[in-house]
mmCIF file of C-alpha atoms in Angstrom:
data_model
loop_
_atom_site.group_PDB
_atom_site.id
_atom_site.type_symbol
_atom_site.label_atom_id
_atom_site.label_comp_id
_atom_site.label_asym_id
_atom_site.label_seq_id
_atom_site.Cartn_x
_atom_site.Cartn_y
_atom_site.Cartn_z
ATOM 1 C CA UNK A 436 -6.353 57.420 -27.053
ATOM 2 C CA UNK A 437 -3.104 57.106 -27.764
ATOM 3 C CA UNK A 438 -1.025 54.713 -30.002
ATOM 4 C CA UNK A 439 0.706 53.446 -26.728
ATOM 5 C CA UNK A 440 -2.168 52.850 -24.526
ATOM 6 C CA UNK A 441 -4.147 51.255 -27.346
ATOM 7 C CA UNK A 442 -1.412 48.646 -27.964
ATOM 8 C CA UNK A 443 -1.131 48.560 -23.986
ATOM 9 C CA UNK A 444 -5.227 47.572 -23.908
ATOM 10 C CA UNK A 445 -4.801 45.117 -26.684
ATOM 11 C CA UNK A 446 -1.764 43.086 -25.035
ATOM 12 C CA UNK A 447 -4.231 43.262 -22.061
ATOM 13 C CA UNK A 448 -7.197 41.836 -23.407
ATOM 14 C CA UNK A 449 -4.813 39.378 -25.406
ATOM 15 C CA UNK A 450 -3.359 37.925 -21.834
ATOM 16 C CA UNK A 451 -7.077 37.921 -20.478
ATOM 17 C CA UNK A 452 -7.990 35.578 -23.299
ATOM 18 C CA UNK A 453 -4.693 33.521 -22.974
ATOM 19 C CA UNK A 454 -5.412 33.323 -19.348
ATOM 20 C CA UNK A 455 -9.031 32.074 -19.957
ATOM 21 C CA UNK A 456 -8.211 29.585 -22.530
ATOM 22 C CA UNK A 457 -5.503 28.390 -19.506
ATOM 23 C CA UNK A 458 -8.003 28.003 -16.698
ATOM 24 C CA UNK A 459 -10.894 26.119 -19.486
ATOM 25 C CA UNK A 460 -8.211 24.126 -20.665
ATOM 26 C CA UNK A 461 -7.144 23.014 -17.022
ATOM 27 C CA UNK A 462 -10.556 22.202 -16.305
ATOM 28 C CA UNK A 463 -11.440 20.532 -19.243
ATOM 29 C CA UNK A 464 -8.167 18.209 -18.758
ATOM 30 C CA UNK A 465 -9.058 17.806 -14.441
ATOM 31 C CA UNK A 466 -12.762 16.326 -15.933
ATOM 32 C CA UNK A 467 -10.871 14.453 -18.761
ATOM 33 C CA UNK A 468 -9.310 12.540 -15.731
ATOM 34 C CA UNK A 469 -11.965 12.637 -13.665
ATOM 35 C CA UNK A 470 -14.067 11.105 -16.245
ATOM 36 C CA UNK A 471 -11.681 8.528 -17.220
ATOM 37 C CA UNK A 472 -11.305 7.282 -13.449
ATOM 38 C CA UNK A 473 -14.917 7.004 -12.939
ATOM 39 C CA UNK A 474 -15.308 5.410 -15.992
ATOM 40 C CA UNK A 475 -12.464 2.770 -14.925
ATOM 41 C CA UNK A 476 -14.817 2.506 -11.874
ATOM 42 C CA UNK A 477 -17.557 1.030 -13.387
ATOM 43 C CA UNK A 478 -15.785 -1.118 -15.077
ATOM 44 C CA UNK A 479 -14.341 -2.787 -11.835
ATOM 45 C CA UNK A 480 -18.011 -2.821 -10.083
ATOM 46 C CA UNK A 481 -20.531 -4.115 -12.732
ATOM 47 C CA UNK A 482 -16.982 -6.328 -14.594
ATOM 48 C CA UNK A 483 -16.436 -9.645 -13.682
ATOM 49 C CA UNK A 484 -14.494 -11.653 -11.648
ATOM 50 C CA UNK A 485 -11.839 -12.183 -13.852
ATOM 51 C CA UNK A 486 -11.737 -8.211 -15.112
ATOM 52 C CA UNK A 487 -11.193 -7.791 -11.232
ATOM 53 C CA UNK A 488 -8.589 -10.026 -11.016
ATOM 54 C CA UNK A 489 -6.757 -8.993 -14.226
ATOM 55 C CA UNK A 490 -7.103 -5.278 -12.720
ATOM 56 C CA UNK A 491 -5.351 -6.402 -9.713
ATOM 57 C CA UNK A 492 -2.676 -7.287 -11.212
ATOM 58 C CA UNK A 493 -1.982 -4.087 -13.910
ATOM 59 C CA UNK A 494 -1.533 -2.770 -10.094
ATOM 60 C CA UNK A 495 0.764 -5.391 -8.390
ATOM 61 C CA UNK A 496 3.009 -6.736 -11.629
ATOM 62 C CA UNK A 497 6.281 -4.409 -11.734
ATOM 63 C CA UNK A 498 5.440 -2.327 -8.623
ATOM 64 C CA UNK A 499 8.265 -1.064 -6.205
ATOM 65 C CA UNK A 500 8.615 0.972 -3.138
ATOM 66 C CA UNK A 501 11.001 1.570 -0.524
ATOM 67 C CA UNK A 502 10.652 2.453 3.041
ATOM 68 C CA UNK A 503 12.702 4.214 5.282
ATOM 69 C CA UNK A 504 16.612 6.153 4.787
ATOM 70 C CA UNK A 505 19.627 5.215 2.645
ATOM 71 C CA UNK A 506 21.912 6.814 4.958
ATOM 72 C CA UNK A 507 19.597 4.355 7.843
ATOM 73 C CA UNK A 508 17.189 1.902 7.563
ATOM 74 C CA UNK A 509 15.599 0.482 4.408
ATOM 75 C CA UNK A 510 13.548 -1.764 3.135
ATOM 76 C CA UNK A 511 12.732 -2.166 -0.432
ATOM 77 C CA UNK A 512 10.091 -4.384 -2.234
ATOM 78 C CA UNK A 513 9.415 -5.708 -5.576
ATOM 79 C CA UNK A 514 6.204 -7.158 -6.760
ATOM 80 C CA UNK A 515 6.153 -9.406 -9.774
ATOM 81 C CA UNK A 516 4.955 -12.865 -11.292
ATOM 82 C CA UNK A 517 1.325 -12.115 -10.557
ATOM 83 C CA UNK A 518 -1.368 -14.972 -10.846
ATOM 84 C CA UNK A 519 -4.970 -16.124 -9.726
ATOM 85 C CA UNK A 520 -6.595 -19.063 -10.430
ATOM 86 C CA UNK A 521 -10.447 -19.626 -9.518
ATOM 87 C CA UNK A 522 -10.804 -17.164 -6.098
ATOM 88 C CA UNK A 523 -7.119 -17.238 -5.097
ATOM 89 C CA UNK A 524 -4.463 -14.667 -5.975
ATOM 90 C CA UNK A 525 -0.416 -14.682 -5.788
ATOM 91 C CA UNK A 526 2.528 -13.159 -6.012
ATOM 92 C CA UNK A 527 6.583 -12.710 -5.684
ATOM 93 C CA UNK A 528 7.321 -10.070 -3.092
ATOM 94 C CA UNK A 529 11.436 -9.661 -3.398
ATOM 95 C CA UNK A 530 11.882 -7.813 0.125
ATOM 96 C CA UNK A 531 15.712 -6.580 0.732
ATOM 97 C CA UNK A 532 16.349 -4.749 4.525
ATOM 98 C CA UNK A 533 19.683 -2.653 4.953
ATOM 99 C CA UNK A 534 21.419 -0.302 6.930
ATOM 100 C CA UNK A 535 23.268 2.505 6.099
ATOM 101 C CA UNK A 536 23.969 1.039 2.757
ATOM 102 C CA UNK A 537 24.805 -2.607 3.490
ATOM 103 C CA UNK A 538 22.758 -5.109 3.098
ATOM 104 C CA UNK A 539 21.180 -7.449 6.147
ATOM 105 C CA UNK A 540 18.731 -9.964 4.329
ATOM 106 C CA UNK A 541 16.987 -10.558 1.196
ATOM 107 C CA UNK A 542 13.441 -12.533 1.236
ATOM 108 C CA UNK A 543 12.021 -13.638 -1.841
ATOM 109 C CA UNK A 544 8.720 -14.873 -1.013
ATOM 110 C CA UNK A 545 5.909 -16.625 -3.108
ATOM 111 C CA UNK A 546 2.344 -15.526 -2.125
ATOM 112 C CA UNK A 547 -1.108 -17.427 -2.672
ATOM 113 C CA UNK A 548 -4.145 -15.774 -1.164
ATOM 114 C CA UNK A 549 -7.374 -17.401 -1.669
ATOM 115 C CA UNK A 550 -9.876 -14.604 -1.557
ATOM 116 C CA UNK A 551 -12.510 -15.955 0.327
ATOM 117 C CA UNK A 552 -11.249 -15.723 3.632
ATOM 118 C CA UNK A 553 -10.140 -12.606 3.481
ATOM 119 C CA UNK A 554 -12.000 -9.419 5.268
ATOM 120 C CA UNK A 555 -13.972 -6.873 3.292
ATOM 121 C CA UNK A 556 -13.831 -4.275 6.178
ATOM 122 C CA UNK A 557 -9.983 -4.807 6.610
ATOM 123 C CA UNK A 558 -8.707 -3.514 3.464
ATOM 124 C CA UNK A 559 -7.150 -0.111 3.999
ATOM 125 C CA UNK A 560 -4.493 2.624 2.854
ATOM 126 C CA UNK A 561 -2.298 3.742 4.821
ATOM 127 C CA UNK A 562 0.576 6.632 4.655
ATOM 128 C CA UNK A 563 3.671 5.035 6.107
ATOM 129 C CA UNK A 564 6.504 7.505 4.830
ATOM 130 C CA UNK A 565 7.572 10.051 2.703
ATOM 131 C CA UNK A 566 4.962 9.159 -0.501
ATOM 132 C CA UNK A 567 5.016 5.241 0.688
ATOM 133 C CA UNK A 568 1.668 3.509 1.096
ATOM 134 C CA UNK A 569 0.550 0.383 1.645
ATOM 135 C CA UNK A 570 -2.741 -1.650 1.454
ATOM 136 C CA UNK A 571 -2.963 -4.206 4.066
ATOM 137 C CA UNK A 572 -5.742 -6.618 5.052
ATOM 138 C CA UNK A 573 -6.307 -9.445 7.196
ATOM 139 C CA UNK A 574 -8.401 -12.701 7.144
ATOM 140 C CA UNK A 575 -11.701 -13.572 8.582
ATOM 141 C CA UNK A 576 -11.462 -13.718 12.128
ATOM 142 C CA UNK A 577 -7.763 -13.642 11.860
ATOM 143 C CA UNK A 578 -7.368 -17.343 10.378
ATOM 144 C CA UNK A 579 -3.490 -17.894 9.351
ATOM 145 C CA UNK A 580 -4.772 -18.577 6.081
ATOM 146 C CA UNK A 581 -2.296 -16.213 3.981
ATOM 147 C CA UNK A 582 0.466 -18.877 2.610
ATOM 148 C CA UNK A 583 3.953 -17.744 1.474
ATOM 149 C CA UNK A 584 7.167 -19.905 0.802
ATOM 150 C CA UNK A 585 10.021 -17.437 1.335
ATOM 151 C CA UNK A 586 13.552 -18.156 0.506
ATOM 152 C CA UNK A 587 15.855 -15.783 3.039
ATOM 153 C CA UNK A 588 19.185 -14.614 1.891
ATOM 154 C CA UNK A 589 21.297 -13.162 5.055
ATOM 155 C CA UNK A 590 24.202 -11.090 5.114
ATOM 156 C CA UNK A 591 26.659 -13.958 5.686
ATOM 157 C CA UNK A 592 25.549 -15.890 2.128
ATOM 158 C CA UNK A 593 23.599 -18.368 4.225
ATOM 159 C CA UNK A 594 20.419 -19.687 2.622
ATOM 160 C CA UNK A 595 16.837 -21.157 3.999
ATOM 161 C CA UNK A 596 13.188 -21.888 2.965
ATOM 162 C CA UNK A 597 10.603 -21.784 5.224
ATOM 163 C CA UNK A 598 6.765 -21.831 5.058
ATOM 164 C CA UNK A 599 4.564 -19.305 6.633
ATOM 165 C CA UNK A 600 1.307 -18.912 7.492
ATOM 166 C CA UNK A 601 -0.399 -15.357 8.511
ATOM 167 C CA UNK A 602 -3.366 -13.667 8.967
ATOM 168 C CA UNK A 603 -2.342 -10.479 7.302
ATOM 169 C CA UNK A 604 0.321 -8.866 5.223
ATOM 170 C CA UNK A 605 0.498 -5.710 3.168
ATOM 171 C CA UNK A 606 1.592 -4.253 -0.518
ATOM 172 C CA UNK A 607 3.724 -1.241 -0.524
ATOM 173 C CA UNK A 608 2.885 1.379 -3.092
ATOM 174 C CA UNK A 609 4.941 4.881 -4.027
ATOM 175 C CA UNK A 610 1.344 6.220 -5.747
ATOM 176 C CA UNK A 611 -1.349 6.855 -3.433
ATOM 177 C CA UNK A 612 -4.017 6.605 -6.391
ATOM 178 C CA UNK A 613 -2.818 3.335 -7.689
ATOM 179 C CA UNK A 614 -2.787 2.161 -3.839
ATOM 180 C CA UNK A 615 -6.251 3.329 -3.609
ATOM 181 C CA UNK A 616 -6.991 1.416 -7.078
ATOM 182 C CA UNK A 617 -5.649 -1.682 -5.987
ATOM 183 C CA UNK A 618 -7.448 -1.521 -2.486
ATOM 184 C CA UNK A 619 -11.039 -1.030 -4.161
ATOM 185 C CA UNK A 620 -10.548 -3.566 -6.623
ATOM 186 C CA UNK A 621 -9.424 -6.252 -3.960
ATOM 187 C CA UNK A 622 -12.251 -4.957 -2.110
ATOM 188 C CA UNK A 623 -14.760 -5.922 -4.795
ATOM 189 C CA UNK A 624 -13.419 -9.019 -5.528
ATOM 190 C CA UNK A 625 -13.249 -10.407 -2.620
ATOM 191 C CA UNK A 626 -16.884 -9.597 -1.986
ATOM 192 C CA UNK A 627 -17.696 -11.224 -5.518
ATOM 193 C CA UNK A 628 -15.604 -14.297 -4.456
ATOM 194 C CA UNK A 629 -17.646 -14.707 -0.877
ATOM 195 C CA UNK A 630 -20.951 -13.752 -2.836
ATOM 196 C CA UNK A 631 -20.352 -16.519 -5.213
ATOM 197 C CA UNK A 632 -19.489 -19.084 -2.472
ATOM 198 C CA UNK A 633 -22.394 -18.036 -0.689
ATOM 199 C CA UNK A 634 -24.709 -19.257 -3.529
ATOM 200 C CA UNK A 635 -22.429 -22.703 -4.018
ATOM 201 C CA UNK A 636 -23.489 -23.455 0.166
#
């Protein structure tokens, strides 16, 4: 063999190993993160109520999304000032619609959501856009018993409050794994919530 073709073999075998070490090190960092979201897992279905809660909100607190086209419709939101309190759970939603860069309204709007009359079953994900999702849910038997007080900004400087009442509403998310996150933990605690009010009949 010559000196050329044995160097050629060796720079071979060297790339096979690099390659190898590539594909084991891939794998070992895909079950790093597998193992570290099924760990995170547990955690949210044997924690408790208040590990649910606080969960909820490393989800909600600072999250932003838009939906739609700059150069056409758009709607952005902002989620911040996350609470709960016993069963209930709230939040600011800043909401600001324009088109084709100017701006039509701003809503700021001040959620409280007690749990228990929420629906299990309605909690979902959903794709709306280009990498926009949102987890929506309704109440039990569609009860307007979601309560926001919204302050409305319109394009003309004009102010108003208003209360609302709805059945459902929806968080927009631009990561499908934290929406998914965010929907399984509401999931749970809203069956702890109607488990532990179950017990207190």
């Amino acid at each position: 063999m010559t000196g050329k073709k044995r160097s050629a073999r060796i720079l071979q075998a060297m790339l096979l190993v690099v390659c190898a070490s590539c594909v084991v090190g891939a794998s070992a960092r895909e079950w790093r993160l597998q193992s570290s979201h099924q760990e995170k897992d547990e955690v949210l279905e044997t924690g408790k109520l208040e590990d649910l809660l606080k969960s909820l909100g490393t989800g909600i607190e600072g999250n932003s999304a838009e939906v739609g086209e700059r150069a056409a419709r758009l709607d952005s939101y902002e989620y911040e000032d996350y609470r709960f309190e016993g069963c209930a759970i709230g939040w600011r939603e800043k909401h600001e619609s324009s088109e084709a860069g100017k701006r039509l309204s701003k809503e700021i709007a001040e959620f409280m959501i007690p749990l228990k009359s929420l629906s299990q079953t309605s909690v979902r994900v959903d794709e709306i856009g280009a990498s926009v999702y949102v987890v929506s849910f309704t109440t039990l038997k569609l009860k307007e018993t979601i309560r926001a007080r919204v302050r409305t900004i319109h394009e003309n400087g004009r102010e108003n409050d208003s209360g609302r009442l709805a059945s459902g509403t929806g968080i927009y998310f631009r990561n499908e794994d934290m929406a998914q996150r965010v929907a399984k933990a509401l999931i749970l605690s809203i069956k702890r919530c109607q488990k532990d009010n179950h017990k207190s009949d």
